[in-house]
């Protein structure tokens, strides 16, 4: 029997990791849970996120998943330690804001991070910041509005967004409100610290053009998932 690789997120966000993984490992079977009944996760308490994540994991394990990708920064921050402790035989891959490469590459010494409150409150983010971003100014910006915008653009019944609903002047205005203050403060790297945000990448990049590089760890997470599958002979 071929066992699938499971992915979950509060909604459509994590499909950017799913797609990157499918490009790298086209022969793997995958199952994706978009927990839209409980989206957004961003403002929920860690206990709630653990409970919701555990429910997603149980559904994926009932489908015999051999590895689980927590395709959500917020769920990784709140729940991955607990999930690993509760399911020691299953490898879990998580995602956290790519603060380290951003800090290393920044020339201005100012880095902007867009994420949910849950991610900014998590241990992982704060440890990474203390270890790798001590010498840069990190501007942390909660951008929950982006999650709502992306979820509204989901094509009913499909695991995809309608780009026409994202490339609008109204969406660009919201994106500018969040990103322009970071650029004015000198940020030359903008980290997408929520898996919903890469869906807005064309708009974000047009706002950042000539000022800042946009950094998204989805590809790196997909490569890590492939490495772990290979290392464990899965
Ligand atoms: N896509 C999620 C993340 O990476 C969560 C967004 C939300 O539900 O608030 O953080």
Coordinates of C-alpha atoms and ligand atoms in Angstrom, one line a residue:
X1 CA 0.0 0.0 0.0
X2 CA 1.3 3.5 -0.8
X3 CA 0.9 5.7 2.2
X4 CA 0.2 9.3 1.6
X5 CA 1.8 12.4 3.0
X6 CA -0.7 14.6 4.9
X7 CA -0.9 18.4 5.0
X8 CA -3.1 20.6 7.0
X9 CA -3.7 24.3 7.5
X10 CA -6.6 26.5 8.6
X11 CA -7.5 27.0 5.0
X12 CA -6.1 27.4 1.5
X13 CA -2.8 28.8 2.7
X14 CA -0.7 25.6 3.0
X15 CA -1.4 24.7 -0.6
X16 CA 1.7 26.7 -1.5
X17 CA 3.7 24.1 0.4
X18 CA 1.6 21.2 -1.0
X19 CA 2.3 22.5 -4.6
X20 CA 6.1 22.9 -3.9
X21 CA 6.1 19.3 -2.5
X22 CA 4.3 17.9 -5.5
X23 CA 6.7 19.5 -7.9
X24 CA 9.6 17.9 -5.9
X25 CA 8.0 14.5 -5.3
X26 CA 5.4 14.0 -8.1
X27 CA 5.1 10.3 -7.3
X28 CA 4.0 10.8 -3.7
X29 CA 0.3 10.6 -2.8
X30 CA -0.9 13.6 -0.8
X31 CA -3.9 14.5 1.3
X32 CA -4.6 18.1 2.3
X33 CA -7.0 19.3 5.0
X34 CA -8.2 22.9 4.9
X35 CA -9.8 23.4 8.2
X36 CA -12.0 26.2 7.0
X37 CA -14.7 25.4 9.6
X38 CA -12.3 26.9 12.1
X39 CA -10.4 29.5 10.0
X40 CA -8.7 31.7 11.0
X41 CA -6.4 30.2 13.6
X42 CA -4.4 33.4 14.0
X43 CA -6.1 34.8 17.0
X44 CA -7.0 31.6 18.8
X45 CA -5.4 30.5 22.1
X46 CA -2.5 27.9 21.9
X47 CA -4.8 25.3 23.6
X48 CA -7.5 25.8 21.0
X49 CA -4.9 25.5 18.2
X50 CA -3.5 22.3 19.7
X51 CA -7.0 20.8 19.8
X52 CA -7.8 21.8 16.2
X53 CA -4.4 20.6 15.0
X54 CA -4.8 17.3 16.8
X55 CA -8.2 16.8 15.1
X56 CA -6.6 17.4 11.7
X57 CA -3.8 15.0 12.5
X58 CA -6.2 12.2 13.6
X59 CA -8.1 12.5 10.4
X60 CA -4.9 12.3 8.4
X61 CA -3.7 9.3 10.5
X62 CA -7.0 7.5 9.8
X63 CA -6.0 7.8 6.2
X64 CA -2.6 6.1 7.1
X65 CA -0.4 9.2 6.4
X66 CA 3.3 8.3 6.8
X67 CA 4.3 11.9 7.4
X68 CA 2.5 15.1 8.3
X69 CA 3.4 18.6 7.1
X70 CA 1.9 21.3 9.4
X71 CA 1.5 23.7 6.5
X72 CA 0.6 26.6 8.9
X73 CA 3.0 28.9 10.8
X74 CA 0.4 29.5 13.5
X75 CA -0.3 25.7 14.1
X76 CA 3.4 25.0 14.0
X77 CA 4.0 27.7 16.7
X78 CA 1.3 26.4 19.0
X79 CA 1.1 22.7 18.4
X80 CA 4.1 21.0 16.8
X81 CA 5.8 20.1 20.1
X82 CA 2.6 18.5 21.4
X83 CA 1.9 16.7 18.2
X84 CA 5.4 15.2 18.1
X85 CA 5.1 14.1 21.7
X86 CA 1.7 12.5 21.2
X87 CA 2.6 10.8 17.9
X88 CA 6.3 9.8 18.3
X89 CA 6.2 7.4 15.3
X90 CA 5.1 10.0 12.8
X91 CA 7.5 12.6 11.4
X92 CA 6.1 16.1 11.5
X93 CA 7.5 18.9 9.3
X94 CA 6.6 22.5 10.4
X95 CA 7.0 26.0 9.0
X96 CA 8.2 29.1 10.7
X97 CA 8.9 32.6 9.4
X98 CA 12.2 32.7 7.4
X99 CA 13.8 35.3 9.7
X100 CA 17.2 33.8 9.6
X101 CA 17.9 34.1 5.8
X102 CA 16.2 37.6 5.9
X103 CA 18.4 38.8 8.7
X104 CA 21.6 37.4 7.0
X105 CA 20.8 38.9 3.7
X106 CA 19.5 42.3 4.8
X107 CA 21.8 45.2 3.9
X108 CA 19.8 47.9 5.7
X109 CA 19.6 45.9 8.9
X110 CA 15.8 46.3 8.9
X111 CA 13.6 43.3 8.2
X112 CA 9.8 43.2 8.1
X113 CA 7.8 40.1 9.1
X114 CA 4.2 39.6 8.3
X115 CA 2.4 36.8 10.3
X116 CA -0.4 36.1 12.7
X117 CA -0.4 37.1 16.4
X118 CA -0.2 33.4 17.2
X119 CA 3.0 33.0 15.3
X120 CA 4.7 36.0 16.9
X121 CA 3.8 34.7 20.3
X122 CA 5.3 31.3 19.7
X123 CA 8.5 29.9 21.1
X124 CA 10.0 29.1 17.7
X125 CA 9.8 32.6 16.3
X126 CA 11.1 34.2 19.4
X127 CA 14.0 31.7 19.7
X128 CA 14.9 32.2 16.0
X129 CA 14.8 36.0 16.5
X130 CA 17.0 35.8 19.6
X131 CA 19.5 33.6 17.8
X132 CA 19.7 34.9 14.3
X133 CA 18.3 38.4 14.3
X134 CA 20.0 40.0 17.2
X135 CA 21.8 42.5 15.0
X136 CA 18.9 43.6 12.9
X137 CA 15.7 45.6 13.6
X138 CA 12.7 43.3 13.2
X139 CA 9.4 44.9 12.4
X140 CA 6.7 42.4 13.3
X141 CA 3.4 43.1 11.6
X142 CA 0.2 41.2 12.2
X143 CA -1.6 40.9 8.9
X144 CA -4.8 38.9 9.6
X145 CA -6.6 40.8 6.9
X146 CA -4.6 39.0 4.3
X147 CA -5.9 35.7 5.5
X148 CA -9.5 36.9 5.1
X149 CA -8.8 38.3 1.6
X150 CA -7.2 35.0 0.4
X151 CA -10.0 32.8 1.9
X152 CA -12.6 35.0 0.1
X153 CA -10.8 34.3 -3.2
X154 CA -11.1 30.5 -2.9
X155 CA -12.9 29.0 -5.9
X156 CA -15.9 27.1 -4.3
X157 CA -15.3 23.4 -4.2
X158 CA -11.7 23.7 -5.4
X159 CA -8.3 23.8 -3.7
X160 CA -7.4 27.0 -5.6
X161 CA -7.8 30.8 -5.5
X162 CA -9.2 33.0 -8.2
X163 CA -6.3 35.4 -9.1
X164 CA -8.8 37.9 -10.5
X165 CA -10.2 38.4 -6.9
X166 CA -6.7 39.1 -5.5
X167 CA -5.3 41.4 -8.2
X168 CA -7.7 44.3 -7.4
X169 CA -7.2 47.9 -6.4
X170 CA -9.0 47.2 -3.1
X171 CA -6.6 44.3 -2.2
X172 CA -3.6 46.4 -3.2
X173 CA -4.8 49.2 -0.8
X174 CA -4.9 46.7 2.1
X175 CA -1.5 45.3 1.2
X176 CA 0.0 48.8 0.9
X177 CA -1.4 49.8 4.4
X178 CA 0.6 46.9 5.9
X179 CA 3.8 47.0 3.9
X180 CA 4.5 50.7 3.1
X181 CA 5.3 51.5 6.8
X182 CA 7.8 48.7 6.8
X183 CA 9.4 50.0 3.6
X184 CA 9.4 53.6 5.0
X185 CA 11.2 52.3 8.1
X186 CA 14.0 50.9 5.8
X187 CA 13.1 47.2 5.5
X188 CA 14.8 45.6 2.6
X189 CA 13.5 42.1 3.3
X190 CA 9.8 41.2 3.8
X191 CA 9.2 37.7 5.2
X192 CA 5.9 36.0 4.5
X193 CA 5.3 34.4 7.8
X194 CA 1.9 32.9 7.1
X195 CA 1.2 30.3 4.4
X196 CA -1.8 32.3 3.2
X197 CA 0.4 35.2 2.1
X198 CA 2.2 33.7 -0.9
X199 CA -1.2 33.7 -2.6
X200 CA -0.9 37.5 -2.5
X201 CA 2.7 37.4 -3.8
X202 CA 2.1 39.3 -7.1
X203 CA 0.5 42.2 -5.2
X204 CA 3.1 42.1 -2.4
X205 CA 5.9 42.1 -4.9
X206 CA 4.6 44.9 -6.9
X207 CA 4.3 47.0 -3.7
X208 CA 7.9 46.0 -2.6
X209 CA 9.4 46.4 -6.1
X210 CA 12.7 48.3 -6.0
X211 CA 12.7 48.4 -2.2
X212 CA 12.6 45.0 -0.7
X213 CA 13.0 41.3 -1.5
X214 CA 10.0 39.1 -0.6
X215 CA 11.0 35.9 1.3
X216 CA 8.8 32.8 1.4
X217 CA 10.1 29.5 2.9
X218 CA 7.5 27.2 1.2
X219 CA 10.1 25.7 -1.2
X220 CA 12.6 25.1 1.7
X221 CA 9.9 23.4 3.7
X222 CA 9.0 21.1 0.7
X223 CA 12.7 20.2 0.4
X224 CA 13.0 19.4 4.1
X225 CA 9.9 17.2 3.8
X226 CA 11.6 15.3 0.9
X227 CA 14.9 15.0 2.9
X228 CA 13.0 13.5 5.9
X229 CA 11.1 11.0 3.7
X230 CA 14.4 9.9 2.2
X231 CA 16.3 9.8 5.5
X232 CA 13.6 7.6 7.1
X233 CA 13.3 5.3 4.1
X234 CA 9.6 6.4 3.7
Ligands
LIG1 N1 -2.0 29.9 7.2 C1 -1.8 30.1 8.6 C2 -0.4 30.4 8.9 O1 0.5 30.0 8.3 C3 -2.9 30.6 9.5 C4 -3.7 31.7 9.1 C5 -4.9 31.8 10.0 O2 -5.7 30.9 10.0 O3 -4.9 32.8 10.8 O4 -0.2 31.0 9.9

